[in-house]
Amino acid sequence: MKKLLLLTLMFVFTVSLIGCSSGNNKTANSEKTPAASNGNSAKKNEEKVKLSLWHNFTGNDLRATMMRDQIDKFQKDHPNIELDIQAIPPDGYKTRLKTVAAANEMPDVFMMWPGAMTKEFHDGGLIQPINALLDSKPEWRDGYLPGSFDSFTIDGNIYSATLGLTPTSILFYNKAILNQYNLEVPKTWDELLNAVKVIKEGGLTPIALGNKAAWLAQSSIISSLADRVTGTEWFLKAAAQDGAKFTDPEFVEALTYLQDLWKAGAFQEGFNSIDNTQMEVMFAQGQAAMMINGGWALSNLAANATPEQLKDMGATVLPSIPGGKGNPNSLSGALGSAFGLSSKVEGNRLQAAYDLIYALSGPEVQKMTLDSSNLVSYKAELDESKVSSIFSEVYKLVNSVERTPVYDGVMTSAGSDAVNNGLQELLMGGDPQKIAQKIQDAQATSLQ
Amino acid sequence: MTAKARIRGVIIVGLLPALFIFCFFVIVPIIWSAWYGFYDWKGIGAMKFIGFGNYAEIIQDPVFATSLRNNLIVVAASVFGQVPIALALALVLRQSTLYQRIIRSVVFLPMVLSSVVIGIIWGYIYHPQIGILNSLLDWIGLGTWKQAWLSNPNISMYMLAIPIIWNFIGPYMIMYIAALQNIPSEIEDASAIDGAKPMRMLFSIRLPMIWDTIKVTVVLCISGSLKTFDLIYVMTGGGPAHSTELLASYMYNNTFSIYRFGYGSAISTSIIIISMVLIAGSQLLMRRNTR
């Protein structure tokens, strides 16, 4: 009897412990949000129009409060439009949205992401294009930088107008340190390797890297570095597995370049176990001469460096690669999230939704976003008194170079995961050829 | 109907609500999860039935093999680290003098901290540039031993086992102390009168009398180690390049990072099977030892 009791207890323990972890699988899909289901229930009343709006501007930063103010203003200006607003914190936002998408209960207007998510929603017939809105406001449409609609466009239809821009591979450098070693800002790969050698001999870390989360080397380094070697066209083909493969020699060559940089001692010890925030602190405090990072670093740099240190910082693109097929004057970057429109919105609700989207993404909002130290993919005049010097330098840089795709913005999640882990392996001395093979396998399998 | 049967009936009725809740929140999700394991499913869109396809992939998946190996390291470290250390501490600290109470609290302390905090603390101990461990090695003149403790795949798993052991000694120690204090003092007195030396007392009286507690703690240890996730997730995220991946973190990454819900569910089911096997095995071994 006692033994039986003991056995039962054991069973209960194991099962409950594991039950917790597997139980989580379902929460993402079983929770339904009634608030989102009023899509079809618009009243026949011609005067009053109901729209549901989902956004993730819940924070207290400048941009989020600015956006909330704009929503309030819209409500005041349009008394005939009744908004049902759900503000969901960014961490849980994507999961909530995917949940209602799975149940086909999309809100009318909602924040969504370019690339994979837009494609998924399009394939599921959940969203409708906003070409008509853009064409009705040509001065707004033409204000966008080139390529601003590309990852929101499917079959020539534009599904959203981006609110932001995230450059992912900026080479930040410390002018004071480069001066100290009599170095120029590296423009070519050889100059970079030389700078690495000189700074390392001087006892300082040449390039700070924090690759614990693994996406950093992918988003910030390989997205741009590989583009220099292979050209954008090759990458788009390889990602679609259409006429190119990740095992092609040009991609292996790109991996080898990165490995050579590591072998030259460019990065500090143990970079695979520190995160990108720590790397930003290292650079901000002058412990490293350079750092390859995205636009998200700007706010962290502003928080961790004194104004004098900030003035010493400069930003440029990654150096050119000899014989590379890509445009060396380019920078990988992703479009920011923006408002999508549910396919169920029609009639006078459609006009109201157009007004709402314009009010929240029009030229004025783009300008205000920029002034709150967030980059936009829009030609807006920057008020330099409101932002740091490094921010305006990055802003100028982004406006003067071509934008190339980010690897994880184009590849499938499984493919990107293979790149992330493959790069960690590469930077521990793994064989580029084998790593390329793993990436190729993951991308090919996940596309089936 | 006898009185005994009536009492049993009352007990069963009394257990029903708890049993119902347990089934609904634990058993049913497990069955669901096992069911999803037979599908190719991205979380959104159609579920495609692929039979044992996910399981066939698991068997061939080198990363699954790595995470199983790493997890067995954690199990071994827990069973052969936590249990003996906790037992030794319990034997030393089983009385309740002020001094012993203080030490006991200190040993129990890590259990009170959130594992995220522990992960961050140990992350700084092992930090390659500003870590305490590396500074200590420098200070005692062993600078050549300095390492990037968490990014060297040859040692990182063992370095991660140390905070895991440290974290969970406390609760086992408390269980052993409780068990030791439950031994009737008559038995200890009688053996003392019979002239038993401390060692004899330990192996012939104390250990046999708390053997059931030890068995339970070993089960807790194994199942706890197999669901280890939070510390690893905070300290290395399973990296670099999957070298510190555990079953639970691999399941999480597959399910929630790359949205392979079917494959992730199949991994969860495998974790259940593996823990059942390990626990049954450990119980068999320990039963033979007593008789």
XYZ file of C-alpha atoms in Angstrom:
739
model
C 0.000 0.000 0.000
C 2.747 2.356 1.014
C 4.691 1.564 -2.110
C 1.648 2.208 -4.240
C 1.171 5.565 -2.572
C 4.782 6.430 -3.199
C 4.532 5.449 -6.841
C 1.381 7.508 -7.301
C 3.089 10.457 -5.706
C 6.027 10.139 -8.030
C 3.761 9.968 -11.029
C 1.922 13.055 -9.919
C 5.153 14.948 -9.371
C 6.742 14.196 -12.721
C 3.558 14.711 -14.594
C 2.716 17.991 -12.918
C 6.215 19.355 -13.361
C 6.256 18.626 -17.038
C 2.620 19.494 -17.397
C 3.409 23.083 -16.547
C 5.836 23.482 -19.375
C 3.780 21.800 -22.031
C 0.617 23.444 -20.821
C 2.012 26.756 -21.984
C 1.770 25.643 -25.571
C -1.887 26.188 -25.532
C -2.313 29.500 -23.824
C -1.248 31.225 -27.010
C -4.093 29.707 -28.931
C -6.917 28.991 -26.572
C -7.350 32.503 -25.224
C -9.851 34.470 -27.198
C -10.441 38.130 -26.968
C -14.034 39.132 -27.174
C -13.081 42.771 -27.656
C -11.878 42.017 -31.140
C -15.019 40.371 -32.372
C -17.120 43.406 -33.151
C -15.689 43.486 -36.683
C -19.007 42.841 -38.421
C -21.355 44.419 -35.969
C -21.211 47.973 -37.250
C -24.493 49.659 -36.663
C -26.632 50.642 -39.591
C -26.681 54.128 -38.174
C -25.092 56.382 -40.803
C -23.893 58.887 -38.226
C -22.036 56.722 -35.757
C -19.205 54.507 -36.994
C -17.529 51.930 -34.783
C -13.922 50.837 -35.271
C -11.674 48.658 -33.165
C -8.017 49.617 -32.877
C -5.150 47.597 -31.461
C -1.772 49.156 -30.773
C 1.262 48.595 -28.567
C 2.121 52.157 -27.552
C 1.767 51.463 -23.859
C 5.131 52.749 -22.646
C 6.051 56.094 -21.174
C 8.678 56.969 -23.746
C 8.296 60.028 -25.923
C 7.068 58.150 -28.930
C 4.400 56.088 -27.163
C 2.909 59.105 -25.384
C 2.986 61.062 -28.627
C 1.079 58.292 -30.406
C -1.504 58.051 -27.633
C -1.994 61.817 -27.834
C -2.609 61.475 -31.554
C -5.261 58.818 -30.951
C -6.999 61.070 -28.400
C -6.838 63.954 -30.826
C -8.374 61.822 -33.571
C -11.276 60.900 -31.305
C -11.873 64.532 -30.464
C -11.774 65.582 -34.106
C -14.082 62.772 -35.248
C -17.017 62.616 -32.848
C -18.894 60.359 -35.258
C -16.251 57.646 -35.061
C -16.323 55.536 -31.950
C -13.010 53.814 -31.273
C -12.752 50.616 -29.290
C -9.081 50.754 -28.309
C -6.960 47.906 -26.993
C -3.494 48.986 -25.898
C -1.395 45.861 -25.402
C 2.153 45.932 -23.997
C 4.733 45.145 -26.708
C 5.923 41.880 -25.113
C 2.583 40.174 -25.476
C 1.300 42.026 -28.498
C 2.432 39.668 -31.260
C 1.075 36.630 -29.453
C -2.322 38.268 -28.922
C -2.497 39.329 -32.535
C -1.546 35.860 -33.794
C -4.204 34.405 -31.516
C -7.040 36.459 -32.967
C -5.613 35.877 -36.432
C -5.864 32.120 -35.862
C -9.504 32.588 -34.828
C -10.206 34.970 -37.754
C -11.313 37.724 -35.372
C -8.982 40.529 -36.376
C -9.537 44.034 -35.035
C -10.361 46.587 -37.736
C -7.114 48.540 -37.533
C -4.030 47.117 -35.833
C -0.259 47.331 -35.623
C 1.447 44.661 -37.707
C 4.940 43.836 -38.864
C 6.332 43.762 -42.408
C 7.673 40.647 -44.101
C 6.636 37.288 -42.717
C 3.649 38.506 -40.680
C 2.186 40.573 -43.505
C 2.548 37.633 -45.838
C 0.915 35.268 -43.343
C -2.066 37.604 -42.862
C -2.335 38.147 -46.600
C -2.327 34.424 -47.284
C -5.022 33.965 -44.671
C -7.163 36.640 -46.345
C -7.183 38.733 -43.173
C -6.011 42.111 -44.468
C -6.842 44.439 -47.356
C -4.577 46.778 -49.315
C -4.484 50.525 -48.643
C -3.450 51.605 -52.143
C -6.597 53.740 -52.478
C -5.706 55.688 -49.343
C -2.111 56.247 -50.482
C -3.217 57.336 -53.956
C -5.659 59.828 -52.472
C -2.786 61.541 -50.599
C 0.022 61.629 -53.175
C 2.118 64.188 -51.272
C 2.180 61.801 -48.298
C 2.903 58.718 -50.429
C 5.756 60.437 -52.240
C 7.306 61.601 -49.004
C 8.477 58.090 -48.153
C 12.074 57.057 -48.783
C 12.655 54.605 -51.661
C 11.727 51.033 -50.760
C 9.570 52.038 -47.819
C 6.683 49.869 -48.918
C 8.550 46.848 -50.214
C 8.134 44.452 -47.320
C 4.489 45.490 -46.928
C 3.814 44.839 -50.620
C 2.445 41.590 -52.011
C 1.604 41.227 -55.720
C 1.758 44.987 -56.214
C -0.710 45.709 -53.408
C 0.502 47.788 -50.465
C -0.872 46.646 -47.121
C 0.554 49.244 -44.781
C 2.530 52.475 -44.559
C 5.455 52.113 -42.205
C 5.851 54.186 -39.046
C 9.537 53.656 -38.519
C 12.835 52.391 -39.776
C 15.366 50.219 -38.001
C 18.810 50.172 -39.571
C 20.483 47.038 -38.219
C 24.134 47.250 -39.187
C 25.737 50.550 -38.350
C 29.447 50.628 -37.644
C 29.727 52.871 -34.585
C 33.210 54.155 -33.837
C 34.884 56.170 -31.127
C 36.651 59.124 -32.765
C 38.884 59.732 -29.770
C 40.231 56.181 -29.757
C 40.766 56.112 -33.518
C 42.633 59.428 -33.261
C 44.736 58.116 -30.420
C 45.978 55.308 -32.682
C 46.244 57.588 -35.754
C 43.611 55.572 -37.585
C 41.088 56.636 -40.179
C 37.518 55.393 -40.119
C 37.871 52.035 -41.971
C 36.407 52.185 -45.478
C 37.710 48.900 -46.851
C 38.053 45.434 -45.372
C 41.874 45.724 -45.270
C 41.653 49.012 -43.406
C 39.336 47.363 -40.901
C 41.693 44.419 -40.364
C 44.595 46.850 -39.980
C 42.650 48.930 -37.442
C 41.831 45.747 -35.529
C 45.502 44.797 -35.438
C 46.697 48.218 -34.283
C 44.050 48.633 -31.588
C 44.527 45.102 -30.308
C 48.282 45.670 -30.001
C 47.451 48.792 -28.048
C 45.637 46.595 -25.533
C 42.070 47.672 -26.242
C 39.142 45.707 -27.625
C 38.822 46.660 -31.316
C 35.141 45.765 -31.743
C 32.713 45.168 -28.877
C 30.361 42.255 -29.471
C 27.581 40.801 -27.339
C 26.192 37.793 -29.140
C 24.568 35.840 -26.310
C 21.101 36.256 -27.792
C 22.598 35.067 -31.096
C 20.552 37.292 -33.410
C 23.004 40.155 -33.144
C 25.749 38.730 -35.354
C 23.019 37.824 -37.838
C 21.048 41.095 -37.895
C 23.941 43.474 -37.452
C 26.965 41.844 -39.017
C 26.132 39.125 -41.534
C 23.075 40.905 -43.003
C 25.315 43.682 -44.277
C 28.609 41.814 -44.641
C 27.088 38.995 -46.685
C 25.226 41.530 -48.818
C 28.555 43.180 -49.650
C 29.895 39.827 -50.871
C 26.860 38.232 -52.517
C 24.667 41.143 -53.525
C 21.023 41.524 -52.534
C 19.637 39.623 -55.492
C 21.476 36.435 -54.550
C 20.178 36.612 -50.990
C 16.550 37.057 -52.006
C 16.879 34.081 -54.355
C 18.527 31.923 -51.701
C 15.911 32.848 -49.119
C 13.205 31.818 -51.575
C 15.279 28.732 -52.518
C 14.821 29.788 -56.109
C 18.000 29.502 -58.141
C 20.439 30.006 -55.270
C 21.455 28.068 -52.184
C 23.138 29.000 -48.943
C 25.835 26.488 -49.801
C 26.869 28.616 -52.794
C 30.528 29.656 -52.659
C 29.721 33.372 -52.277
C 27.851 32.811 -49.011
C 30.567 30.509 -47.673
C 33.028 33.273 -48.590
C 30.975 35.793 -46.603
C 31.018 33.475 -43.580
C 34.764 33.098 -43.987
C 35.212 36.897 -43.924
C 33.426 37.067 -40.585
C 35.452 34.188 -39.232
C 38.661 35.889 -40.363
C 37.643 38.993 -38.478
C 37.179 36.869 -35.354
C 40.493 35.100 -35.931
C 42.188 38.501 -36.181
C 41.054 39.077 -32.604
C 38.528 41.790 -33.366
C 36.115 40.836 -30.584
C 36.665 40.607 -26.847
C 36.841 37.272 -24.961
C 33.562 35.568 -24.197
C 31.348 37.627 -26.528
C 28.996 34.672 -26.887
C 28.022 34.928 -23.234
C 27.377 38.660 -22.887
C 24.297 40.372 -24.221
C 23.960 43.348 -26.506
C 23.211 45.781 -23.676
C 26.538 44.962 -22.048
C 28.220 45.411 -25.398
C 26.638 48.844 -25.781
C 27.870 49.811 -22.327
C 31.392 48.630 -23.234
C 31.396 50.842 -26.301
C 29.730 53.804 -24.586
C 32.348 53.778 -21.850
C 35.251 53.694 -24.293
C 36.400 50.137 -23.554
C 36.154 49.290 -27.234
C 36.960 51.320 -30.332
C 34.064 50.133 -32.467
C 30.777 48.308 -32.354
C 28.493 46.951 -35.069
C 24.937 47.464 -33.952
C 21.504 48.628 -35.013
C 19.495 51.796 -34.567
C 18.046 50.482 -31.300
C 21.416 51.181 -29.660
C 20.874 54.935 -29.885
C 18.645 55.232 -26.843
C 20.888 52.968 -24.782
C 23.962 54.946 -25.787
C 22.249 58.162 -24.794
C 21.494 56.632 -21.393
C 24.961 55.197 -20.762
C 27.324 57.842 -22.070
C 28.040 61.403 -21.016
C 27.377 64.169 -23.580
C 31.148 64.418 -24.180
C 31.373 60.705 -24.875
C 28.374 60.961 -27.203
C 30.121 63.707 -29.183
C 33.075 61.384 -29.721
C 30.910 58.771 -31.401
C 30.541 58.467 -35.121
C 28.536 56.181 -37.349
C 29.189 54.741 -40.776
C 28.432 51.698 -42.914
C 30.428 48.460 -42.846
C 33.592 48.595 -44.981
C 33.570 47.396 -48.570
C 34.740 43.937 -49.553
C 37.216 43.545 -52.434
C 35.414 42.127 -55.473
C 32.071 41.986 -53.689
C 28.877 41.982 -55.742
C 26.853 44.166 -53.381
C 26.673 47.928 -53.204
C 29.224 48.948 -50.552
C 27.317 52.134 -49.844
C 24.401 50.344 -48.262
C 23.111 49.374 -44.867
C 20.800 46.548 -43.867
C 17.612 47.733 -42.278
C 14.052 46.762 -41.592
C 10.843 48.726 -41.890
C 9.100 49.358 -38.619
C 5.672 48.077 -37.696
C 2.624 49.945 -38.982
C -1.146 49.886 -39.119
C -2.851 47.147 -41.089
C -6.486 47.077 -42.120
C -8.784 44.101 -41.641
C -10.361 42.706 -44.797
C -13.773 42.857 -43.130
C -13.875 46.674 -43.033
C -16.063 48.134 -45.800
C -18.551 50.885 -46.638
C -18.448 54.026 -44.514
C -16.341 52.203 -41.939
C -13.641 51.896 -44.588
C -13.465 55.672 -45.023
C -13.286 56.095 -41.244
C -10.472 53.531 -41.062
C -8.575 55.365 -43.824
C -8.918 58.605 -41.847
C -7.643 56.866 -38.738
C -4.641 55.329 -40.465
C -3.755 58.653 -42.079
C -4.068 60.487 -38.779
C -1.693 57.987 -37.150
C 0.869 57.635 -39.945
C 0.675 60.897 -41.901
C 3.501 63.397 -42.426
C 2.953 65.135 -39.086
C 3.263 61.908 -37.106
C 6.373 60.927 -39.063
C 7.983 64.236 -38.142
C 7.001 63.905 -34.481
C 8.337 60.327 -34.401
C 11.665 61.575 -35.708
C 11.813 64.351 -33.138
C 11.276 61.780 -30.394
C 14.606 60.153 -31.437
C 13.118 57.361 -33.520
C 14.196 56.928 -37.124
C 11.545 57.044 -39.831
C 11.558 55.954 -43.439
C 10.153 59.333 -44.462
C 11.601 62.594 -45.732
C 11.142 64.768 -42.678
C 13.178 67.728 -41.485
C 15.041 66.771 -38.300
C 15.067 69.318 -35.495
C 18.675 68.786 -34.374
C 18.180 70.620 -31.117
C 15.864 67.894 -29.891
C 18.134 64.886 -30.458
C 21.709 63.815 -29.696
C 24.551 64.376 -32.154
C 24.962 60.656 -32.782
C 21.254 60.386 -33.571
C 21.439 63.065 -36.218
C 24.576 61.457 -37.624
C 22.779 58.112 -37.962
C 19.781 59.912 -39.442
C 21.956 61.502 -42.109
C 23.684 58.193 -42.787
C 20.405 56.332 -43.249
C 19.170 58.985 -45.659
C 22.297 58.868 -47.776
C 22.730 55.140 -48.370
C 20.764 52.339 -49.946
C 18.855 49.945 -47.699
C 19.336 46.179 -48.021
C 17.262 43.422 -46.397
C 17.926 41.990 -42.945
C 18.387 38.217 -42.896
C 15.745 37.400 -40.300
C 13.284 39.776 -41.909
C 13.267 37.702 -45.078
C 14.118 34.151 -44.048
C 11.703 31.829 -42.240
C 11.950 31.667 -38.430
C 13.568 28.234 -38.585
C 16.039 29.449 -41.216
C 16.943 32.545 -39.183
C 17.382 30.392 -36.099
C 19.847 28.246 -38.033
C 21.760 31.376 -39.099
C 21.841 32.644 -35.496
C 23.201 29.410 -34.086
C 25.433 28.858 -37.084
C 27.132 32.213 -36.557
C 27.783 31.418 -32.896
C 29.371 28.190 -34.050
C 31.334 30.045 -36.725
C 32.719 32.391 -34.098
C 33.874 29.422 -32.046
C 35.857 28.119 -34.998
C 33.228 26.033 -36.813
C 33.626 25.034 -40.444
C 31.923 27.638 -42.722
C 31.035 24.987 -45.303
C 29.174 22.815 -42.770
C 27.436 25.800 -41.221
C 26.255 26.922 -44.651
C 24.881 23.423 -45.184
C 22.900 23.561 -41.915
C 21.450 26.952 -42.829
C 20.528 25.674 -46.276
C 18.815 22.578 -44.814
C 16.821 24.564 -42.256
C 15.629 27.135 -44.781
C 14.745 24.515 -47.404
C 12.817 22.310 -44.943
C 10.847 25.150 -43.430
C 9.723 26.421 -46.830
C 8.084 23.121 -47.749
C -21.891 -2.082 4.024
C -19.137 -2.057 6.576
C -17.920 1.056 8.320
C -14.584 0.728 6.554
C -16.175 0.779 3.112
C -18.282 3.789 4.065
C -15.223 5.727 5.142
C -13.525 4.826 1.928
C -16.550 6.136 0.002
C -16.387 9.438 1.858
C -12.696 9.741 1.110
C -13.256 9.137 -2.589
C -16.012 11.739 -2.768
C -13.801 14.198 -0.913
C -10.965 13.640 -3.369
C -13.095 14.140 -6.463
C -12.931 17.943 -6.785
C -9.158 17.985 -6.462
C -8.889 15.072 -8.845
C -11.084 16.866 -11.344
C -8.976 20.021 -11.219
C -5.810 17.979 -11.479
C -7.122 16.120 -14.526
C -8.306 19.258 -16.204
C -5.152 21.296 -15.730
C -2.484 18.593 -15.823
C -3.600 15.350 -17.412
C -5.709 16.818 -20.214
C -3.023 19.298 -21.402
C -0.503 16.466 -21.439
C -2.784 14.384 -23.616
C -3.388 17.381 -25.865
C 0.300 18.032 -26.088
C 0.976 14.405 -26.998
C -1.765 14.717 -29.637
C -0.199 17.852 -31.181
C 3.049 15.897 -31.340
C 1.606 13.922 -34.241
C 1.044 17.043 -36.325
C 3.101 19.432 -38.371
C 1.708 22.698 -37.057
C 2.986 26.282 -37.104
C 0.497 27.623 -34.559
C -1.480 29.389 -37.279
C -3.098 27.626 -40.183
C -3.856 24.027 -40.941
C -2.524 21.166 -38.843
C -1.048 18.399 -40.953
C -1.103 14.883 -39.516
C 2.311 13.269 -39.919
C 2.064 10.306 -37.565
C 5.378 9.578 -35.891
C 7.240 11.970 -38.214
C 8.159 14.352 -35.394
C 9.426 11.502 -33.251
C 11.488 10.107 -36.107
C 13.024 13.573 -36.497
C 13.746 13.796 -32.763
C 15.726 10.563 -32.842
C 17.899 11.854 -35.684
C 18.174 15.423 -34.423
C 21.753 16.097 -33.249
C 20.615 19.070 -31.155
C 18.127 16.873 -29.318
C 20.968 14.459 -28.578
C 23.105 17.328 -27.243
C 20.294 18.581 -25.054
C 19.619 15.096 -23.712
C 23.301 14.671 -22.889
C 23.399 18.094 -21.212
C 20.271 17.281 -19.284
C 21.764 14.018 -18.042
C 24.750 16.043 -16.810
C 22.334 18.225 -14.873
C 20.517 15.169 -13.491
C 23.806 13.590 -12.424
C 25.019 16.841 -10.881
C 21.761 17.181 -8.971
C 21.491 13.609 -7.734
C 25.167 13.217 -6.861
C 25.661 16.860 -5.849
C 22.515 18.149 -4.195
C 21.499 14.965 -2.356
C 24.807 14.115 -0.610
C 25.627 17.739 0.206
C 22.141 18.363 1.538
C 22.299 15.156 3.580
C 25.696 16.030 5.037
C 24.522 19.529 5.929
C 21.343 18.126 7.470
C 23.358 15.769 9.681
C 25.584 18.622 10.844
C 22.783 21.167 11.255
C 19.936 19.004 12.579
C 19.871 20.507 16.044
C 18.486 23.974 16.615
C 21.168 26.052 18.249
C 21.349 29.683 17.155
C 24.512 29.054 15.153
C 22.947 26.133 13.294
C 19.801 28.075 12.569
C 21.814 30.878 10.991
C 23.782 28.485 8.758
C 20.542 26.766 7.794
C 19.024 30.062 6.689
C 22.118 30.855 4.678
C 21.940 27.511 2.894
C 18.243 27.990 2.237
C 18.617 31.569 1.035
C 19.167 30.942 -2.704
C 15.824 29.140 -2.809
C 14.090 32.366 -1.853
C 15.656 34.308 -4.706
C 14.056 34.301 -8.111
C 16.007 32.159 -10.545
C 16.373 35.147 -12.860
C 18.231 36.942 -10.075
C 20.401 33.888 -9.508
C 21.116 33.692 -13.216
C 22.205 37.300 -13.303
C 24.360 36.939 -10.163
C 26.163 33.906 -11.548
C 26.374 35.530 -14.959
C 28.447 38.248 -13.297
C 30.517 35.740 -11.352
C 31.440 34.057 -14.650
C 31.646 37.284 -16.680
C 34.672 37.092 -19.011
C 35.869 40.669 -18.378
C 34.567 41.867 -15.035
C 33.724 38.496 -13.449
C 34.521 37.707 -9.819
C 35.844 34.264 -10.695
C 38.386 35.587 -13.182
C 39.477 38.361 -10.820
C 39.881 35.799 -8.041
C 42.049 33.592 -10.257
C 44.181 36.631 -11.115
C 44.510 37.507 -7.465
C 45.697 34.076 -6.357
C 48.128 33.926 -9.260
C 46.267 31.494 -11.482
C 45.688 34.056 -14.246
C 46.388 31.435 -16.898
C 43.252 29.545 -15.824
C 41.071 32.480 -16.748
C 38.261 31.518 -19.117
C 35.157 32.738 -20.831
C 33.352 30.290 -18.570
C 29.990 30.305 -20.265
C 31.034 30.482 -23.895
C 33.578 27.677 -23.934
C 31.457 24.686 -24.953
C 33.845 22.208 -23.317
C 33.200 23.483 -19.810
C 30.102 25.668 -19.935
C 27.683 22.864 -19.040
C 29.662 21.974 -15.914
C 29.897 25.622 -14.935
C 26.113 25.850 -15.240
C 25.667 22.794 -13.018
C 27.302 24.625 -10.092
C 24.603 27.289 -9.626
C 21.952 24.612 -10.163
C 23.377 22.556 -7.291
C 23.850 25.637 -5.107
C 20.318 26.818 -5.774
C 18.479 23.672 -4.700
C 20.420 22.302 -1.746
C 18.251 24.240 0.704
C 14.875 22.513 0.334
C 16.398 19.016 0.394
C 18.344 19.894 3.516
C 15.129 21.010 5.205
C 13.408 17.757 4.238
C 16.275 15.695 5.645
C 16.363 17.686 8.865
C 12.633 17.125 9.300
C 13.065 13.403 8.668
C 16.025 13.166 11.051
C 14.109 14.945 13.766
C 11.265 12.465 13.304
C 13.431 9.529 14.331
C 12.177 8.580 17.815
C 14.833 9.435 20.384
C 14.255 6.084 22.119
C 15.806 4.276 19.195
C 18.864 6.523 19.194
C 19.171 6.226 22.975
C 18.826 2.450 22.855
C 21.526 2.125 20.230
C 23.762 4.445 22.246
C 23.299 2.190 25.282
C 24.181 -0.784 23.099
C 27.438 1.006 22.390
C 26.873 2.172 18.790
C 29.556 4.583 17.563
C 28.485 7.651 15.494
C 29.300 5.945 12.177
C 27.365 2.843 13.128
C 24.502 5.032 14.289
C 24.479 6.818 10.910
C 24.466 3.745 8.713
C 22.379 1.404 10.859
C 19.849 3.778 12.375
C 19.583 7.187 10.758
C 19.985 6.482 7.048
C 17.653 3.454 7.042
C 15.066 5.416 8.976
C 15.033 8.299 6.491
C 15.475 6.129 3.413
C 11.958 6.835 2.126
C 12.614 10.559 2.339
C 15.829 10.093 0.392
C 13.922 8.195 -2.283
C 11.378 10.974 -2.608
C 14.092 13.621 -2.836
C 15.849 11.675 -5.564
C 12.588 11.641 -7.530
C 12.154 15.362 -6.960
C 15.749 15.889 -7.991
C 15.407 14.001 -11.261
C 12.114 15.541 -12.281
C 13.319 18.995 -11.196
C 16.497 18.650 -13.237
C 14.617 17.572 -16.328
C 12.519 20.700 -16.269
C 15.483 22.996 -15.590
C 14.956 25.944 -17.825
C 14.978 29.354 -16.197
C 18.603 29.474 -15.029
C 19.947 28.259 -18.358
C 17.634 30.563 -20.252
C 18.889 33.583 -18.325
C 22.561 32.645 -18.290
C 23.225 31.338 -21.802
C 19.904 31.007 -23.620
C 21.020 27.489 -24.588
C 23.932 28.839 -26.586
C 26.479 29.328 -27.912
C 25.368 27.255 -30.881
C 23.119 24.942 -28.817
C 26.055 23.812 -26.661
C 24.164 24.338 -23.384
C 20.733 23.500 -24.718
C 18.544 21.441 -22.380
C 15.426 19.485 -23.281
C 13.124 22.137 -21.857
C 14.938 25.051 -23.502
C 15.064 23.194 -26.805
C 11.342 22.546 -26.538
C 10.737 26.219 -25.771
C 12.891 27.448 -28.637
C 11.213 25.164 -31.139
C 7.734 26.046 -29.983
C 7.899 29.746 -29.290
C 10.912 31.042 -31.212
C 10.511 29.244 -34.484
C 6.834 28.299 -34.133
C 7.117 24.581 -34.638
C 4.314 23.739 -32.237
C 4.017 20.121 -33.362
C 7.710 19.395 -32.993
C 7.842 21.213 -29.638
C 4.920 19.131 -28.380
C 6.645 15.950 -29.469
C 9.711 17.050 -27.489
C 7.551 17.657 -24.372
C 6.122 14.182 -24.696
C 9.634 12.777 -24.987
C 10.616 14.646 -21.812
C 7.764 12.929 -19.964
C 8.820 9.516 -21.224
C 12.485 10.132 -20.380
C 11.712 11.296 -16.851
C 9.435 8.315 -16.235
C 12.208 5.966 -17.325
C 14.855 7.714 -15.210
C 12.662 7.791 -12.128
C 11.612 4.174 -12.451
C 15.276 3.244 -12.912
C 16.424 5.154 -9.863
C 13.701 3.575 -7.724
C 14.697 0.093 -8.824
C 18.339 0.759 -7.975
C 17.511 2.186 -4.584
C 15.185 -0.649 -3.662
C 17.905 -3.214 -4.201
C 20.266 -1.234 -2.001
C 18.053 -1.404 1.083
C 17.376 -5.075 1.197
